[in-house]
XYZ file of C-alpha atoms in Angstrom:
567
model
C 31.752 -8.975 -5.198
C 30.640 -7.533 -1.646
C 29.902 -3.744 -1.657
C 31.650 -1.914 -0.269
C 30.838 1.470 1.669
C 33.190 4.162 2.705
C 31.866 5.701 6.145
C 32.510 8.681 8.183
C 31.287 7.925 11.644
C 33.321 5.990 14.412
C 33.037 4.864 18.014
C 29.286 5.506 19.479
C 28.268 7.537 16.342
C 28.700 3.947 13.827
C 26.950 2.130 16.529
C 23.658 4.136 17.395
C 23.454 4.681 13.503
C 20.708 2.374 12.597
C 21.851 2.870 8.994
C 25.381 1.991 9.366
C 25.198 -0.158 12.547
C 26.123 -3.796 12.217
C 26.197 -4.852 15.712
C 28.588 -8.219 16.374
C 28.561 -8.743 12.816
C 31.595 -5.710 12.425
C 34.243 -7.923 10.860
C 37.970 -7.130 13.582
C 39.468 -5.014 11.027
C 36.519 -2.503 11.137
C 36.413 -2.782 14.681
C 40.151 -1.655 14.749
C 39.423 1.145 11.744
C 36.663 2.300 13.778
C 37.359 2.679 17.364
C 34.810 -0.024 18.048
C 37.342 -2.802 19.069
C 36.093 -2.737 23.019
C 32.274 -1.715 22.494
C 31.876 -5.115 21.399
C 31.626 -8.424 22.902
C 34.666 -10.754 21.282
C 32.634 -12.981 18.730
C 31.808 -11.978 15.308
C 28.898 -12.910 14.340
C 27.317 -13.934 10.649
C 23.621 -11.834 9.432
C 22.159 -15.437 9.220
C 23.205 -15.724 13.681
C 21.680 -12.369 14.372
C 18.697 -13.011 12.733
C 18.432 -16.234 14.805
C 19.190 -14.919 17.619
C 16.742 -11.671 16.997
C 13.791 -14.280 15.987
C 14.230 -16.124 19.123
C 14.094 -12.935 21.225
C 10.908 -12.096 19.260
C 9.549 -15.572 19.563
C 9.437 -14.511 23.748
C 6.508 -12.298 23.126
C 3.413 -13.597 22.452
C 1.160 -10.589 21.694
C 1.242 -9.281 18.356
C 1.566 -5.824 19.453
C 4.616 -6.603 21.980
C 6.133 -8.104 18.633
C 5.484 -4.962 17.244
C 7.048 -3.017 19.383
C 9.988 -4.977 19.343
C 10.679 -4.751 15.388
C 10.489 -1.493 15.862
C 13.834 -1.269 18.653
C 15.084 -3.468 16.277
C 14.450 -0.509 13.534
C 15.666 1.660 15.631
C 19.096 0.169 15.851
C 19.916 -1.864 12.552
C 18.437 -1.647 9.749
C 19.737 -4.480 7.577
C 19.263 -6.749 10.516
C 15.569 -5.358 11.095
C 14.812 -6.047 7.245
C 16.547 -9.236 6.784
C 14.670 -10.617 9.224
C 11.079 -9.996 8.471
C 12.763 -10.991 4.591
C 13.413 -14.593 6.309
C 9.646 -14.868 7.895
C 7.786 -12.548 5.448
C 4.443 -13.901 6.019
C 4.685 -14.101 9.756
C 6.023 -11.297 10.410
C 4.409 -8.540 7.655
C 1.012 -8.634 9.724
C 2.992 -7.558 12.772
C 5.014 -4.959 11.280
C 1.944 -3.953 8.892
C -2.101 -4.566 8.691
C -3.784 -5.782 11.098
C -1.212 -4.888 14.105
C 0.377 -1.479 12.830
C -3.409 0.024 13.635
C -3.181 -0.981 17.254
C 0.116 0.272 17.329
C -1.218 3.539 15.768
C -3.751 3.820 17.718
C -1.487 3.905 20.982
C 1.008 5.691 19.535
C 1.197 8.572 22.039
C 1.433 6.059 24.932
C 4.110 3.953 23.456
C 6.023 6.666 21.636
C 9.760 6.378 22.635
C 11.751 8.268 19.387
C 10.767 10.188 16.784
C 11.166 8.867 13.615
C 10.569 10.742 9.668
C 9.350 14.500 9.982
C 6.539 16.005 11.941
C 5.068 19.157 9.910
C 2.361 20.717 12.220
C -0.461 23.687 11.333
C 0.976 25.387 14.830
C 4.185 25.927 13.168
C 2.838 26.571 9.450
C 5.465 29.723 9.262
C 8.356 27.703 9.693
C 7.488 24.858 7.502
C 10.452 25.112 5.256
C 13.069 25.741 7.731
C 11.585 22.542 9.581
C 11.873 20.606 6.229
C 15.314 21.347 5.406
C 16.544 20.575 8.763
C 15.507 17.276 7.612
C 16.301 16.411 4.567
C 19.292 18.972 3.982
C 22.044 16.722 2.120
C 20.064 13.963 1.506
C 18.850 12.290 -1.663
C 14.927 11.233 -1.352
C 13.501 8.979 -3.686
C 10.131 8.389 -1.571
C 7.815 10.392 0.990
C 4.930 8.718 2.505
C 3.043 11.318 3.703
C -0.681 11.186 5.757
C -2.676 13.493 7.706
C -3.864 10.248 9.704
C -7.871 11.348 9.161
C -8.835 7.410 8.042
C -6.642 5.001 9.708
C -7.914 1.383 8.873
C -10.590 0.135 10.684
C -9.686 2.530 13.812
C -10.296 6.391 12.020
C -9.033 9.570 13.058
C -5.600 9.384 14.828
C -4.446 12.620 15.044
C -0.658 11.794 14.645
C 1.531 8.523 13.820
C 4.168 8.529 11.729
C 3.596 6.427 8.604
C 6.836 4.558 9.053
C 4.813 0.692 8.041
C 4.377 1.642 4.596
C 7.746 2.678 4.026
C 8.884 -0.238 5.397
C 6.968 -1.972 3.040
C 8.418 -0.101 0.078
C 12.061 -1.139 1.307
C 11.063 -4.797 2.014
C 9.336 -5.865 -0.712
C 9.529 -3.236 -2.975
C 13.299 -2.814 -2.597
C 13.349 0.684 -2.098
C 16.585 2.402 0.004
C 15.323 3.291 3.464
C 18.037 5.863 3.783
C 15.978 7.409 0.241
C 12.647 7.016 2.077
C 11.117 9.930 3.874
C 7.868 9.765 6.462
C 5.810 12.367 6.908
C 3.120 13.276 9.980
C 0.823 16.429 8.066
C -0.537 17.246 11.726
C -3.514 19.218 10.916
C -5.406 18.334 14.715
C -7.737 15.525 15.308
C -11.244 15.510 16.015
C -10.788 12.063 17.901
C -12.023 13.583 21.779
C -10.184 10.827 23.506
C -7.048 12.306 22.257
C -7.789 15.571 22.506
C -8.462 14.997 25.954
C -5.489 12.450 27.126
C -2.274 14.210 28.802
C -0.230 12.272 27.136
C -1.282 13.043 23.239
C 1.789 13.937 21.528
C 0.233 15.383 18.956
C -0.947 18.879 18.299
C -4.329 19.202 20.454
C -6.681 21.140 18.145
C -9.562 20.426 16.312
C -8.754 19.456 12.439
C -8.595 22.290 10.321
C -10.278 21.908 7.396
C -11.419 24.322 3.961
C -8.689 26.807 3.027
C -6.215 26.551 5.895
C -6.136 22.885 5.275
C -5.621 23.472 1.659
C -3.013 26.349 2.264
C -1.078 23.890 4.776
C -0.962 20.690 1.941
C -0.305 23.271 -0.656
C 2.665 24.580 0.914
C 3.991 20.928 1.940
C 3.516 19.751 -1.791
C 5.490 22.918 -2.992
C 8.499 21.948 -0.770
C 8.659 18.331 -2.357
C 8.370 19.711 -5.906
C 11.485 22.492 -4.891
C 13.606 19.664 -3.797
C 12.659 16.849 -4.785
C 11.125 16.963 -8.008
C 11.548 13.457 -9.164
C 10.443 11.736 -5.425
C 7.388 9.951 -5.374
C 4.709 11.457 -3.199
C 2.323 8.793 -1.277
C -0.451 9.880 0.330
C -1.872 7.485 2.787
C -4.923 7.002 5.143
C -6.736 10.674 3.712
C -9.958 11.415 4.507
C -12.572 10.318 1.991
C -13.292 14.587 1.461
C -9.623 14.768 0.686
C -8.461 11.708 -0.720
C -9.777 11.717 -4.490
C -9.252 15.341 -4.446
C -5.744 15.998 -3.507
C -4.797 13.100 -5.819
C -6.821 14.754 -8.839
C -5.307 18.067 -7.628
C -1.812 17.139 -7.683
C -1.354 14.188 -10.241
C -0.647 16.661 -13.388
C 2.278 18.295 -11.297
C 4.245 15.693 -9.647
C 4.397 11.821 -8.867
C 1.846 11.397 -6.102
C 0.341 8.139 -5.261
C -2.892 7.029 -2.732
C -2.526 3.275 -2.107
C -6.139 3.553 -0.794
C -7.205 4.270 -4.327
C -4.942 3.245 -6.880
C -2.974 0.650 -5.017
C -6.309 -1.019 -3.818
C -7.674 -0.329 -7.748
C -4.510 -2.028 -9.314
C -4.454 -4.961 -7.039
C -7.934 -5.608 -7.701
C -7.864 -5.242 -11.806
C -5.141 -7.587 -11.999
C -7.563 -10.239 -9.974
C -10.233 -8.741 -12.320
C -7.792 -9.670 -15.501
C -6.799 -12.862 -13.977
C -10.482 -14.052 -13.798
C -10.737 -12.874 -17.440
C -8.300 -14.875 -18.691
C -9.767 -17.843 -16.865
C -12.990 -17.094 -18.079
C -11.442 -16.185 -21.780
C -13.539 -12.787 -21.856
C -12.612 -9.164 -22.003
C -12.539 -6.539 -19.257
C -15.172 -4.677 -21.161
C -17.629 -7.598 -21.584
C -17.867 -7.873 -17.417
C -21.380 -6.321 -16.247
C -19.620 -5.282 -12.790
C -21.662 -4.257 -9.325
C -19.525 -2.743 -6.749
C -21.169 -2.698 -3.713
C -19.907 0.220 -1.248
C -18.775 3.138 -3.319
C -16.319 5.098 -0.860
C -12.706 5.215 -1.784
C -11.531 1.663 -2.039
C -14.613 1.287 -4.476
C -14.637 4.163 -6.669
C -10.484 3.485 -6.747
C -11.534 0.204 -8.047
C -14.129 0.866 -10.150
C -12.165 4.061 -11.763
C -9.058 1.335 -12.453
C -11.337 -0.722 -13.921
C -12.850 1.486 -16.324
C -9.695 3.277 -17.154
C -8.058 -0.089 -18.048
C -11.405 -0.933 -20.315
C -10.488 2.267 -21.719
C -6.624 1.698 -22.503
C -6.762 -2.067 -22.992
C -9.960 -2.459 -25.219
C -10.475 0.749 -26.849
C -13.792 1.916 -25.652
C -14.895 4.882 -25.122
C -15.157 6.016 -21.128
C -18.811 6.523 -21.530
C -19.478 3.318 -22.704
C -16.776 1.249 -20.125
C -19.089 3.432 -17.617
C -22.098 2.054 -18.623
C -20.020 -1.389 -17.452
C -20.806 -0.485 -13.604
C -23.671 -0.514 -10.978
C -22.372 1.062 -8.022
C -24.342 0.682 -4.454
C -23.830 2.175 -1.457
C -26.081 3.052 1.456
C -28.876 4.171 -0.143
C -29.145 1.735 -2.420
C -28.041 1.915 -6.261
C -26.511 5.157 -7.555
C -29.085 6.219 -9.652
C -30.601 9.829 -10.842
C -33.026 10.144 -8.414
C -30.718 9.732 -5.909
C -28.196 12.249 -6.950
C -31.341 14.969 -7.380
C -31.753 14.263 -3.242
C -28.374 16.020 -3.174
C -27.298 11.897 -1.617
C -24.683 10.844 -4.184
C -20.775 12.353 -4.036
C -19.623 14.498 -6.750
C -16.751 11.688 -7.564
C -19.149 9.381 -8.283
C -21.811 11.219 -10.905
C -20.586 9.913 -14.229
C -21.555 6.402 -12.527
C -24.917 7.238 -11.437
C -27.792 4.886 -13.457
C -30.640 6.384 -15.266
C -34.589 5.803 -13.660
C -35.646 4.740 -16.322
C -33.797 1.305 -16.008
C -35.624 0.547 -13.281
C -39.227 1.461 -13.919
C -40.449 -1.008 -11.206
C -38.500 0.850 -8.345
C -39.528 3.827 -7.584
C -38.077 3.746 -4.154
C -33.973 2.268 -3.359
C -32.627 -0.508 -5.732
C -31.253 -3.335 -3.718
C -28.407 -5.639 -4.118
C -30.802 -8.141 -5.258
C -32.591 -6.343 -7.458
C -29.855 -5.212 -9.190
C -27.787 -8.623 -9.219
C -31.792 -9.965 -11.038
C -32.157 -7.766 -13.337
C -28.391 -7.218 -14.296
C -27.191 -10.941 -14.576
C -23.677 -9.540 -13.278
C -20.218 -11.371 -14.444
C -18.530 -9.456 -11.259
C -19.453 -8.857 -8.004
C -17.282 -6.386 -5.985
C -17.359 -5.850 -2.022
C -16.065 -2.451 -0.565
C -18.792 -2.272 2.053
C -17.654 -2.682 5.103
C -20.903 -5.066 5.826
C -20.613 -8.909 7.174
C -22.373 -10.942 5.260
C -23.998 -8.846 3.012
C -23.694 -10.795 0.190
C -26.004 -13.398 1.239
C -27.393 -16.758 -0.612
C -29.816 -15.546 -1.877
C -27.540 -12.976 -3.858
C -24.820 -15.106 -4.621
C -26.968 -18.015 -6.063
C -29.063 -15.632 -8.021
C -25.538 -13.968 -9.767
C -24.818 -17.798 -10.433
C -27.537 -18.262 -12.235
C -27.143 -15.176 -14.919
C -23.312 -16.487 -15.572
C -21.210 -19.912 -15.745
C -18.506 -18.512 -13.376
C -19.232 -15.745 -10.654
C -16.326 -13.386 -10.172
C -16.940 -12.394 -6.860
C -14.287 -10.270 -4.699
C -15.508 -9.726 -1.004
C -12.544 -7.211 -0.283
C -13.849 -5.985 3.154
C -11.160 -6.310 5.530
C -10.653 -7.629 8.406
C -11.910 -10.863 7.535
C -14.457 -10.499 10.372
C -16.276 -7.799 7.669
C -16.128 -10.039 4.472
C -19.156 -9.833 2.881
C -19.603 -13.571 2.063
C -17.337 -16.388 3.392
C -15.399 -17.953 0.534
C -16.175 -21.274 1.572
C -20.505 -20.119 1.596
C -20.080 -18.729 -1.666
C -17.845 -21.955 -2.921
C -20.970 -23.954 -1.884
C -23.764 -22.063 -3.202
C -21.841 -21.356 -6.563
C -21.571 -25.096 -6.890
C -17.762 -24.345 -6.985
C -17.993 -22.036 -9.981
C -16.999 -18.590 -8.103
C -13.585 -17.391 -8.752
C -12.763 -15.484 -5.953
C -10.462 -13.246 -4.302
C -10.702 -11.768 -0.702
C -8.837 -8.856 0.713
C -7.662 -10.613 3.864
C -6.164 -13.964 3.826
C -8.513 -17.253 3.682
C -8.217 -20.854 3.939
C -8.795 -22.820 0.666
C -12.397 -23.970 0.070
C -13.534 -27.290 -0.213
C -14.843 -27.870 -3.445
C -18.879 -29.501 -3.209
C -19.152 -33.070 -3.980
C -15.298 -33.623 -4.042
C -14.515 -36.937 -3.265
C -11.228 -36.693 -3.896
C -11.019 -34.173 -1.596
C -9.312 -31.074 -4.390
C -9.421 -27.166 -2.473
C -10.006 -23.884 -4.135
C -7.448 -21.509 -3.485
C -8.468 -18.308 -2.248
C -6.620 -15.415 -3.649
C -5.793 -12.492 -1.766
C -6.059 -8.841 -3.040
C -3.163 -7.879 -1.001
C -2.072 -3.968 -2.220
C 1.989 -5.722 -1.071
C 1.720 -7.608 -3.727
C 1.662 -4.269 -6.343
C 2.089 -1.117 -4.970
C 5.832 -1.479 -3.623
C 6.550 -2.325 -7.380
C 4.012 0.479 -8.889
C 6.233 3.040 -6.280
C 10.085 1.274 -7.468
C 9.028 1.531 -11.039
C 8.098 5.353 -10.896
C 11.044 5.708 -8.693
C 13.715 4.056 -10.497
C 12.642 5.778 -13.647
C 12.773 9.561 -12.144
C 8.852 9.494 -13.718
C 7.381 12.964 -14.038
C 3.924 11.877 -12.760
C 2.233 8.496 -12.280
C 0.104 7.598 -15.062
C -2.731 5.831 -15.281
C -1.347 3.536 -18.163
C 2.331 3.095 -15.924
C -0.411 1.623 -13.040
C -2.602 -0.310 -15.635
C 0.937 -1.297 -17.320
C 1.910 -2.798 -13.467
C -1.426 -4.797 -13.017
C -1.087 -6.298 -16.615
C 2.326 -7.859 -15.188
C 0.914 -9.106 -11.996
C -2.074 -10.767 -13.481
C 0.216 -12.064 -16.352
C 1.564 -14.102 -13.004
C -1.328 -16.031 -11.870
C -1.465 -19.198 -11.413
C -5.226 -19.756 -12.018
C -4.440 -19.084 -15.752
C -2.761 -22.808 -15.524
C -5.536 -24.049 -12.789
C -8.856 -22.709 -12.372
C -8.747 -23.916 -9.189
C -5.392 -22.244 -8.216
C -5.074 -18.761 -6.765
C -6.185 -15.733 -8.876
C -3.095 -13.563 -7.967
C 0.455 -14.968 -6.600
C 0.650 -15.993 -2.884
C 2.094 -13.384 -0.912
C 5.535 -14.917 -0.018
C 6.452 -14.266 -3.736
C 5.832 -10.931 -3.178
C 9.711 -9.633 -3.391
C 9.792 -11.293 -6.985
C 6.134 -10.432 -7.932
C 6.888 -6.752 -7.525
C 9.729 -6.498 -9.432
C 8.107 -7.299 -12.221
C 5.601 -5.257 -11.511
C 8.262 -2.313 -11.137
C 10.114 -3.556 -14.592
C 6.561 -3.127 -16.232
C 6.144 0.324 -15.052
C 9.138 1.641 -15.758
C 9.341 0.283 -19.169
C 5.986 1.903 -19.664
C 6.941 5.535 -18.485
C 10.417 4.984 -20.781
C 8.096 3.984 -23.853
C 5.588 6.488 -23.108
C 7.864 9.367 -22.695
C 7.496 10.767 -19.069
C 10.717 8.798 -17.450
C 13.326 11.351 -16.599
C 16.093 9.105 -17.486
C 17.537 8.259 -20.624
C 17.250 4.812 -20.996
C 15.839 2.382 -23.810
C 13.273 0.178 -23.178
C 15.587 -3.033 -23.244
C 17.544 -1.451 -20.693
C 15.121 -1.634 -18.083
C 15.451 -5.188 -15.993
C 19.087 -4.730 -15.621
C 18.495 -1.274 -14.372
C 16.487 -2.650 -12.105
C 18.528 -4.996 -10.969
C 21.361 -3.022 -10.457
C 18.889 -0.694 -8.158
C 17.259 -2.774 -6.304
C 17.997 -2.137 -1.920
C 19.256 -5.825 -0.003
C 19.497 -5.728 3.304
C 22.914 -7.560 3.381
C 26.167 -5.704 5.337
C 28.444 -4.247 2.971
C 32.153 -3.493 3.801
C 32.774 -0.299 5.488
C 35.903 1.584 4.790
C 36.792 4.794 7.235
C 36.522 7.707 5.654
C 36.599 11.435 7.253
C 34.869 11.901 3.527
C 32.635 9.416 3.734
C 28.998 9.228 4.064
C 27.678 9.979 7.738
C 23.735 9.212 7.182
């Protein structure tokens, strides 16, 4: 039965309503109910026609960041159209819309800013915060905020201001979350970025970034709103500083739902590979002898997933799963000598390695020394470095186990620190392997028959929309660590390599929709079973909860109604 909506708005108001807006697809009877009947050209058109007809419009501009720009009109003046199409060409069109062109976009933001969109909370007008909020959000139900202060924008740094509308999207595409329950938020704390501080046509607020206790007295203050109103919302921070990202999370995790995709989204993605490639290999998380080279916040997210799920999953202590890691970053491996220079992060301590492990290095520890004298099962890129797992490296890991786990997850794929296909070869084919961009398949060595590897990719799409719907859906207190490790169980439950080796480590990406509904179902049937859901539901009641819940960009019927909803 088609859904039907009951709608206050009529004449120009229905039509410049990207929420309510269906363009020629209003049926003649709503064009009569609605005062609509002349705005619109005679022909009524089907979802399936506009979509055709918006694709082919796209299809005109050949630059990714033209495309860009266009999705985003589209946005800006139907939603159901603007998500139903990018449903119909997910992979094509999700790097547009998302990673790798949403940074270009970012980063030119000021010069191709034509309407605001989500909430702009700025230091300069700290006093009237709340007003500002409210004027928002007064009436409305929110079920998600994506919030970012825009300090560590992928690949491109600090960008001042840009509205982190891409992630949201994400959440509503594949994650099936409302957009009219979704809530952006620009924290605009300055920039210390001189070509915008210096361009005329910045938009944002042209100050330095404050930092220390006005910085902390401005999030503080933000974070109190959201728990006032909107107590069961979940709180996502993205693209934080690497000063403020493990902190804020740590702060705020015990009093609210709050989320960093950067850290836990990147750490759940990557222990469901990690589980994956222990099934394949029949082993347990806390056998794997694991080296994560780069320790910033994609690596210590991953490594502090990892361990946590050792912990949960296999019943170890947490200072034995740490003794499970080697973690490397500029200066070599984190070990005590390092951390008495006053060179290793205060996040990072409980994984620093004792000296005397390595009595015959008085000096740095290298990736190869380590990957010799370790014998690693796991080798983990975060670094940022081309190529920096090298031959050498990989064949020596090869030789200390009968099949490498290695995840190069530096991304863009220009930054991958070993080329599938290289480390294919030199692993004799043995490497299971996961990237974080997207790779051909690898030809196996001495194939005849001419049989690829595919190359999995640790895509954060393919979990954290569901992580997000699961917390969402079940009104969840906070986000806990076994709700997350309960969502990468499911999506590593879904790999294909556990039927061929040879197959993908984690689901292709165009399953993502499906994948991360599971992934939500898993969640929230952890947080019901575990006691911090805020609704009263069974267990078994779950899936058709979710079902029931789940946002499809499809045009419902619209009845007028001076009652009705008006946005």
């Amino acid at each position: 039965m088609k859904k039907v909506a009951r709608v206050a708005l009529r004449g120009d108001s229905i039509l410049t309503s990207p929420r309510f807006n269906k363009g020629t697809a209003f049926t003649p009877q709503e064009r009569t109910a609605f005062g609509i009947n002349a705005r619109l050209p005679y022909r009524v058109n089907t979802l399936d026609e506009q979509c055709q007809r918006a694709y082919d419009q796209l299809q005109v501009r050949k630059e990714p960041i033209r495309k860009n720009t266009f999705l985003h009109s589209l946005k800006d003046q139907n939603w159901v159209l603007y998500y139903a199409l990018l449903s119909r060409h997910l992979r094509e069109l999700v790097p547009i819309i998302y990673t790798p062109t949403q940074a270009e976009a970012i980063a030119n933001y000021s010069h191709l800013f034509r309407r605001s969109e989500g909430l702009y909370l700025t230091f300069a007008n700290y006093d009237t915060m709340e007003e500002d909020f409210l004027e928002e959000v007064r009436g409305r139900e929110i079920d998600l905020i994506v919030c970012s202060d825009a300090e560590a924008i992928l690949g491109i740094g600090d960008q001042g201001v840009g509205i982190s509308t891409a992630k949201s999207a994400i959440y509503t595409l594949i994650g099936g979350i409302d957009p009219s329950r979704t809530l952006p938020v620009m924290l605009d704390v300055g920039t210390n970025n001189p070509d915008l501080l210096k361009d005329p046509l910045y938009v944002g607020w042209p100050h330095e970034r404050v930092t220390g206790e006005d910085y902390d007295k401005f999030l503080d203050k933000f974070m109190q709103l959201v728990r006032k109103y909107f107590p069961h919302s979940l709180l996502h921070f993205e693209d934080f500083g690497l000063k403020n990202a493990h902190r804020l999370l740590q702060k705020y995790r015990p009093t609210h739902a709050v989320f960093n995709d950067d850290i836990q989204g990147t750490g759940a993605v990557a222990l469901a590979g990690v589980m994956a490639a222990a099934g394949v290999t029949r082993s347990k998380l806390s056998e794997q002898r694991i080296i994560v080279f780069g320790a910033g916040t994609a690596g210590l997210g991953i490594t502090t997933q990892l361990r946590d799920a050792m912990v949960s999953i296999d019943g170890i202590s947490v200072e034995e799963a740490n003794k499970r890691f080697f973690l490397i970053d500029r200066y070599g491996l984190l070990k005590e000598s390092l951390a008495a220079k006053g060179l290793v992060r205060k996040e990072v301590t409980e994984y620093v390695r004792p000296d005397a492990e390595w009595p015959n290095h008085e000096g740095d520890v290298s990736l190869l020394d380590v990957v010799r004298q370790v014998r690693p099962t796991m080798l983990i890129g975060c670094s940022m470095q081309a190529g920096a797992f090298t031959e050498s490296v990989v064949r020596a890991m090869a030789e200390g186990t009968d099949r490498p786990i290695i995840f190069p997850l530096s991304n863009p794929g220009r930054l991958v620190e070993v080329d599938p296909q290289d480390a294919t070869n030199w692993t004799n084919g043995r490497a299971l392997l996961a990237t974080g961009s997207p790779f051909p398949q690898t030809s196996l060595p001495g194939n005849v028959e001419g049989k690829k590897k595919v190359v999995a990719e640790c895509n954060n799409a393919l979990v954290y929309p569901g992580l997000g719907f699961g917390a969402m859906i079940s009104k969840s207190r906070i986000m806990t660590d076994t709700m997350i490790i309960a969502g990468a169980e499911r999506l590593a439950s879904l790999s294909p390599a556990l039927r061929d080796p040879d197959d993908g480590l984690l689901p292709d990406f165009e399953h993502a929709p499906g994948v991360n509904f599971e992934v939500a179902v898993a969640v929230a049937e952890q947080a019901v079973e575990e006691g911090s859901a805020g609704v009263n539901w069974t267990k078994e009641e779950v899936r058709q909860r979710a079902h029931e819940l789940v946002w499809k960009p499809e045009y419902p019927a619209y009845v007028y109604d001076p009652e009705g909803e008006s946005e």
